[in-house]
CSV table of C-alpha atoms in Angstrom, one decimal:
chain,number,residue,atom,x,y,z
A,200,MET,CA,-34.2,-17.0,-4.5
A,201,THR,CA,-36.8,-14.4,-3.4
A,202,GLU,CA,-36.8,-11.3,-5.7
A,203,ILE,CA,-37.2,-8.2,-3.6
A,204,ALA,CA,-36.1,-5.4,-5.8
A,205,THR,CA,-35.7,-4.7,-9.5
A,206,PHE,CA,-32.6,-2.7,-10.7
A,207,HIS,CA,-33.6,-1.6,-14.1
A,208,ASP,CA,-30.2,-0.5,-15.2
A,209,LEU,CA,-28.8,-4.0,-14.8
A,210,LYS,CA,-30.9,-5.3,-17.7
A,211,GLY,CA,-28.5,-6.1,-20.4
A,212,ALA,CA,-25.4,-5.3,-18.3
A,213,SER,CA,-22.3,-7.3,-18.8
A,214,VAL,CA,-21.4,-9.0,-15.5
A,215,PHE,CA,-18.4,-11.2,-14.6
A,216,ILE,CA,-18.3,-13.3,-11.4
A,217,THR,CA,-15.5,-15.3,-10.1
A,218,GLY,CA,-16.7,-18.6,-8.5
A,219,GLY,CA,-20.2,-18.0,-9.9
A,220,GLY,CA,-21.2,-21.7,-10.1
A,221,SER,CA,-21.4,-22.7,-6.5
A,222,GLY,CA,-22.2,-21.3,-3.0
A,223,ILE,CA,-22.8,-17.6,-2.8
A,224,GLY,CA,-21.5,-17.2,-6.3
A,225,ALA,CA,-24.3,-19.4,-7.7
A,226,SER,CA,-26.9,-17.3,-6.0
A,227,LEU,CA,-25.3,-14.2,-7.5
A,228,THR,CA,-25.4,-15.6,-11.0
A,229,ASP,CA,-29.1,-16.5,-10.4
A,230,GLY,CA,-29.8,-13.0,-9.0
A,231,PHE,CA,-28.1,-11.1,-11.9
A,232,LEU,CA,-29.9,-13.3,-14.5
A,233,ALA,CA,-33.2,-12.5,-12.8
A,234,GLN,CA,-32.4,-8.8,-13.4
A,235,GLY,CA,-31.8,-9.5,-17.2
A,236,ALA,CA,-28.1,-9.1,-17.0
A,237,LYS,CA,-25.7,-11.0,-19.3
A,238,VAL,CA,-23.6,-13.1,-16.9
A,239,ALA,CA,-20.3,-14.9,-17.3
A,240,PHE,CA,-18.5,-16.7,-14.5
A,241,ILE,CA,-15.3,-18.7,-14.0
A,242,GLY,CA,-14.9,-21.7,-11.7
A,243,ARG,CA,-12.6,-24.7,-11.3
A,244,SER,CA,-15.3,-27.3,-11.1
A,245,ASP,CA,-17.6,-28.3,-13.9
A,246,ALA,CA,-20.8,-26.2,-13.8
A,247,THR,CA,-22.7,-27.7,-16.7
A,248,ASP,CA,-25.6,-28.9,-14.6
A,249,PHE,CA,-25.9,-25.4,-13.0
A,250,VAL,CA,-25.8,-23.7,-16.4
A,251,ALA,CA,-28.7,-26.0,-17.5
A,252,GLU,CA,-30.6,-25.2,-14.4
A,253,MET,CA,-30.2,-21.4,-14.9
A,254,GLU,CA,-31.2,-21.7,-18.6
A,255,LYS,CA,-34.4,-23.6,-17.6
A,256,LYS,CA,-35.2,-21.0,-14.9
A,257,HIS,CA,-34.4,-17.8,-16.8
A,258,GLY,CA,-34.5,-18.8,-20.5
A,259,VAL,CA,-30.9,-17.8,-21.0
A,260,LYS,CA,-27.6,-19.4,-20.2
A,261,PRO,CA,-24.8,-17.8,-18.2
A,262,LEU,CA,-21.5,-18.2,-19.9
A,263,PHE,CA,-19.4,-20.7,-17.9
A,264,ILE,CA,-15.6,-20.6,-18.4
A,265,GLN,CA,-13.8,-23.4,-16.5
A,266,GLY,CA,-10.5,-22.3,-15.1
A,267,ASP,CA,-8.4,-21.6,-12.0
A,268,ILE,CA,-8.3,-18.0,-10.9
A,269,THR,CA,-4.9,-18.4,-9.3
A,270,ASP,CA,-3.5,-18.6,-12.9
A,271,THR,CA,-3.5,-14.9,-13.9
A,272,ASP,CA,-3.3,-15.7,-17.6
A,273,VAL,CA,-6.3,-18.0,-17.4
A,274,LEU,CA,-8.3,-15.4,-15.4
A,275,THR,CA,-7.5,-12.6,-17.8
A,276,ALA,CA,-8.4,-14.8,-20.8
A,277,ALA,CA,-11.7,-15.6,-19.2
A,278,ILE,CA,-12.5,-11.9,-18.7
A,279,ASN,CA,-11.6,-11.2,-22.3
A,280,THR,CA,-13.8,-14.1,-23.4
A,281,SER,CA,-16.7,-12.6,-21.4
A,282,SER,CA,-16.4,-9.2,-23.0
A,283,GLU,CA,-16.2,-10.7,-26.5
A,284,ALA,CA,-19.5,-12.5,-25.8
A,285,HIS,CA,-21.4,-9.9,-23.8
A,286,GLY,CA,-19.6,-6.6,-24.5
A,287,PRO,CA,-17.4,-4.5,-22.1
A,288,ILE,CA,-17.8,-5.7,-18.6
A,289,THR,CA,-19.5,-3.1,-16.4
A,290,CYS,CA,-19.8,-5.1,-13.3
A,291,LEU,CA,-17.1,-7.4,-11.8
A,292,VAL,CA,-17.8,-9.4,-8.7
A,293,ASN,CA,-14.7,-10.9,-7.1
A,294,ASN,CA,-16.4,-13.6,-5.1
A,295,ALA,CA,-14.2,-16.7,-5.2
A,296,ALA,CA,-12.2,-17.4,-2.1
A,297,ASN,CA,-10.9,-20.2,0.1
A,298,ASP,CA,-11.2,-20.0,3.9
A,299,LYS,CA,-9.2,-23.2,4.5
A,300,ARG,CA,-8.4,-23.5,8.2
A,301,HIS,CA,-4.8,-23.4,9.3
A,302,SER,CA,-2.6,-22.6,12.2
A,303,THR,CA,0.3,-20.2,12.0
A,304,GLU,CA,2.8,-22.9,12.9
A,305,GLU,CA,1.8,-25.2,10.0
A,306,VAL,CA,2.1,-22.5,7.3
A,307,ASP,CA,4.9,-22.9,4.8
A,308,SER,CA,5.9,-20.7,1.9
A,309,GLU,CA,3.9,-22.7,-0.7
A,310,PHE,CA,0.7,-22.6,1.3
A,311,PHE,CA,1.2,-18.9,2.0
A,312,ASP,CA,1.5,-18.1,-1.7
A,313,TRP,CA,-1.5,-20.2,-2.6
A,314,MET,CA,-3.7,-18.5,0.0
A,315,MET,CA,-2.7,-15.1,-1.2
A,316,ALA,CA,-3.1,-16.2,-4.9
A,317,ILE,CA,-6.7,-17.2,-4.4
A,318,ASN,CA,-7.8,-14.7,-1.8
A,319,LEU,CA,-6.0,-11.5,-2.9
A,320,LYS,CA,-3.9,-11.7,-6.0
A,321,ALA,CA,-6.7,-12.9,-8.2
A,322,TYR,CA,-8.9,-10.0,-7.0
A,323,PHE,CA,-6.2,-7.5,-8.0
A,324,PHE,CA,-5.6,-8.9,-11.5
A,325,ALA,CA,-9.3,-9.3,-12.2
A,326,CYS,CA,-9.7,-5.6,-11.3
A,327,GLN,CA,-6.8,-4.7,-13.5
A,328,ALA,CA,-8.3,-6.6,-16.4
A,329,VAL,CA,-11.7,-5.0,-16.3
A,330,VAL,CA,-10.7,-1.4,-15.8
A,331,PRO,CA,-9.9,-0.8,-19.5
A,332,GLN,CA,-13.3,-2.2,-20.4
A,333,MET,CA,-15.1,-0.1,-17.8
A,334,LYS,CA,-13.2,3.0,-19.1
A,335,GLU,CA,-14.5,2.1,-22.6
A,336,ALA,CA,-18.0,1.8,-21.3
A,337,GLY,CA,-17.7,5.1,-19.4
A,338,PHE,CA,-18.6,3.6,-16.0
A,339,GLY,CA,-18.3,0.4,-13.9
A,340,SER,CA,-18.8,-1.2,-10.6
A,341,ILE,CA,-16.3,-3.6,-8.9
A,342,ILE,CA,-17.5,-5.5,-5.9
A,343,ASN,CA,-14.8,-7.3,-3.9
A,344,PHE,CA,-16.0,-9.9,-1.4
A,345,SER,CA,-14.3,-9.6,1.9
A,346,SER,CA,-15.4,-11.1,5.3
A,347,ILE,CA,-16.2,-10.0,8.8
A,348,SER,CA,-13.6,-12.6,10.0
A,349,TYR,CA,-10.8,-10.0,10.0
A,350,MET,CA,-12.9,-7.4,11.7
A,351,MET,CA,-13.6,-10.0,14.5
A,352,GLY,CA,-9.9,-10.9,14.8
A,353,ASN,CA,-10.8,-14.6,14.3
A,354,ALA,CA,-8.2,-17.2,14.9
A,355,GLY,CA,-7.8,-20.4,12.9
A,356,TYR,CA,-7.1,-18.9,9.5
A,357,PRO,CA,-4.6,-16.0,9.8
A,358,LEU,CA,-3.8,-15.9,6.1
A,359,TYR,CA,-7.4,-15.7,5.1
A,360,THR,CA,-8.1,-12.8,7.5
A,361,ALA,CA,-4.9,-11.1,6.3
A,362,ALA,CA,-6.1,-11.3,2.7
A,363,ASN,CA,-9.5,-10.0,3.6
A,364,SER,CA,-8.0,-7.0,5.4
A,365,GLY,CA,-5.9,-6.5,2.3
A,366,ILE,CA,-9.0,-6.6,0.1
A,367,ASN,CA,-10.5,-3.8,2.1
A,368,GLY,CA,-7.3,-1.6,1.7
A,369,MET,CA,-7.0,-2.4,-2.0
A,370,THR,CA,-10.7,-1.5,-2.5
A,371,ARG,CA,-10.2,1.9,-1.0
A,372,SER,CA,-7.1,2.6,-3.1
A,373,LEU,CA,-8.7,1.5,-6.4
A,374,ALA,CA,-11.8,3.6,-5.6
A,375,ARG,CA,-9.6,6.6,-5.3
A,376,GLU,CA,-7.5,5.8,-8.4
A,377,PHE,CA,-10.4,5.1,-10.8
A,378,GLY,CA,-13.1,7.4,-9.4
A,379,PRO,CA,-12.4,10.0,-12.1
A,380,ASP,CA,-13.3,7.3,-14.7
A,381,LYS,CA,-16.7,6.8,-13.0
A,382,ILE,CA,-15.5,3.3,-11.9
A,383,ARG,CA,-16.8,2.5,-8.4
A,384,VAL,CA,-15.1,0.0,-6.2
A,385,ASN,CA,-16.7,-1.3,-3.0
A,386,ALA,CA,-16.2,-4.3,-0.7
A,387,LEU,CA,-18.9,-6.5,0.7
A,388,ALA,CA,-18.3,-8.4,3.9
A,389,PRO,CA,-20.7,-11.2,4.6
A,390,GLY,CA,-21.1,-12.8,8.0
A,391,TRP,CA,-21.2,-16.6,8.4
A,392,VAL,CA,-23.2,-17.6,5.3
A,393,LEU,CA,-24.4,-21.2,5.6
A,394,THR,CA,-23.4,-22.5,2.2
A,395,GLN,CA,-23.3,-26.3,1.6
A,396,LYS,CA,-19.5,-26.2,2.0
A,397,GLN,CA,-19.7,-24.5,5.3
A,398,LYS,CA,-22.3,-27.0,6.5
A,399,ASP,CA,-20.2,-29.9,5.3
A,400,MET,CA,-16.9,-28.7,6.8
A,401,TRP,CA,-17.2,-26.2,9.6
A,402,VAL,CA,-20.7,-25.9,11.1
A,403,THR,CA,-21.3,-27.5,14.4
A,404,GLU,CA,-24.4,-27.1,16.6
A,405,GLU,CA,-22.3,-25.5,19.4
A,406,GLY,CA,-20.3,-23.2,17.1
A,407,LEU,CA,-23.4,-22.0,15.2
A,408,ALA,CA,-25.3,-21.3,18.5
A,409,ALA,CA,-22.3,-19.2,19.7
A,410,HIS,CA,-22.2,-17.2,16.5
A,411,LEU,CA,-26.0,-16.6,16.5
A,412,ASP,CA,-25.6,-15.3,20.1
A,413,ARG,CA,-23.3,-12.6,18.7
A,414,GLN,CA,-25.8,-11.6,16.0
A,415,CYS,CA,-28.4,-8.9,16.6
A,416,LEU,CA,-30.7,-10.7,14.2
A,417,LYS,CA,-31.1,-14.3,15.3
A,418,ASP,CA,-31.7,-15.9,11.9
A,419,THR,CA,-28.9,-17.7,10.1
A,420,LEU,CA,-27.6,-16.3,6.8
A,421,ASP,CA,-27.9,-18.1,3.6
A,422,PRO,CA,-26.5,-17.2,0.1
A,423,ASP,CA,-29.7,-15.5,-1.0
A,424,ASP,CA,-29.3,-13.0,1.8
A,425,ILE,CA,-26.3,-11.5,0.0
A,426,ILE,CA,-27.8,-11.1,-3.4
A,427,ASN,CA,-29.7,-7.8,-3.0
A,428,GLY,CA,-26.7,-6.1,-1.4
A,429,VAL,CA,-24.6,-7.0,-4.4
A,430,LEU,CA,-27.2,-5.9,-6.9
A,431,PHE,CA,-27.5,-2.6,-5.1
A,432,LEU,CA,-23.7,-2.0,-5.4
A,433,ALA,CA,-23.7,-3.1,-9.0
A,434,SER,CA,-26.6,-0.8,-9.9
A,435,LYS,CA,-26.4,3.0,-10.5
A,436,THR,CA,-28.8,3.1,-7.5
A,437,SER,CA,-25.6,3.4,-5.5
A,438,LYS,CA,-23.9,5.7,-8.0
A,439,MET,CA,-22.3,7.9,-5.3
A,440,MET,CA,-21.1,5.0,-3.2
A,441,THR,CA,-17.5,4.0,-3.6
A,442,GLY,CA,-14.5,3.0,-1.4
A,443,GLN,CA,-16.9,1.5,1.2
A,444,ALA,CA,-17.4,-1.8,2.9
A,445,LEU,CA,-20.9,-3.0,3.1
A,446,VAL,CA,-21.5,-5.6,5.9
A,447,ILE,CA,-24.2,-8.2,5.7
A,448,ASP,CA,-23.8,-10.3,8.8
A,449,GLY,CA,-27.0,-10.1,10.9
A,450,GLY,CA,-25.4,-7.5,13.2
A,451,VAL,CA,-22.2,-9.2,14.5
A,452,VAL,CA,-19.8,-6.3,13.9
A,453,VAL,CA,-20.4,-2.6,14.0
A,454,THR,CA,-18.8,-0.3,11.4
A,455,GLY,CA,-18.4,3.5,11.1
């Protein structure tokens, strides 16, 4: 991780990240710790080694809570555990998602419910759980990860794109609802970030070349490229920005 900016108001901030132990989420945990924030994250897989790595690097451990965000009770309990350890959460990053490829024909009711549970439902209930804490603190920033996939009308994962479009709509409504409480809600839509999972499962030389051809900037995106956008949205540097979708994709889609 290359530190570019320091956001002084994030020092000591209570931050909760879903999926903060791997991929983009791990970079976010690293980035917030570098700012001096108190970070807690939830993830299904054991993150003991990552926690030790972060402690060695920053001199402080992130709080890891193992659990499945599709279980609303588990997710809510994790958020409460975070606030008990670090104080009222003032920044929520809904990062965890699953872009499992699928065709329309193969979708059954069980798969539909699971995709919505991990890619949309968990986002809503995490927001619901942190709002009282942010009201208590007098401010807050919620950052909901979306994706440019729905903007591009990509085929191959229609439930994922549907959920991401839903995240954008939910973000706007929550921004309107909780703006009077000084709670900001924004979406962040990354482009094709080359996490290890993406490299292992989806990246091909031909597919990557075609995607880079669509980008204005011809460099590939990696998780570190997302950190500073998230820190900006979390910080009071962006105090009058809410209900928006920040795109970090190297210039594939155009917004506005």
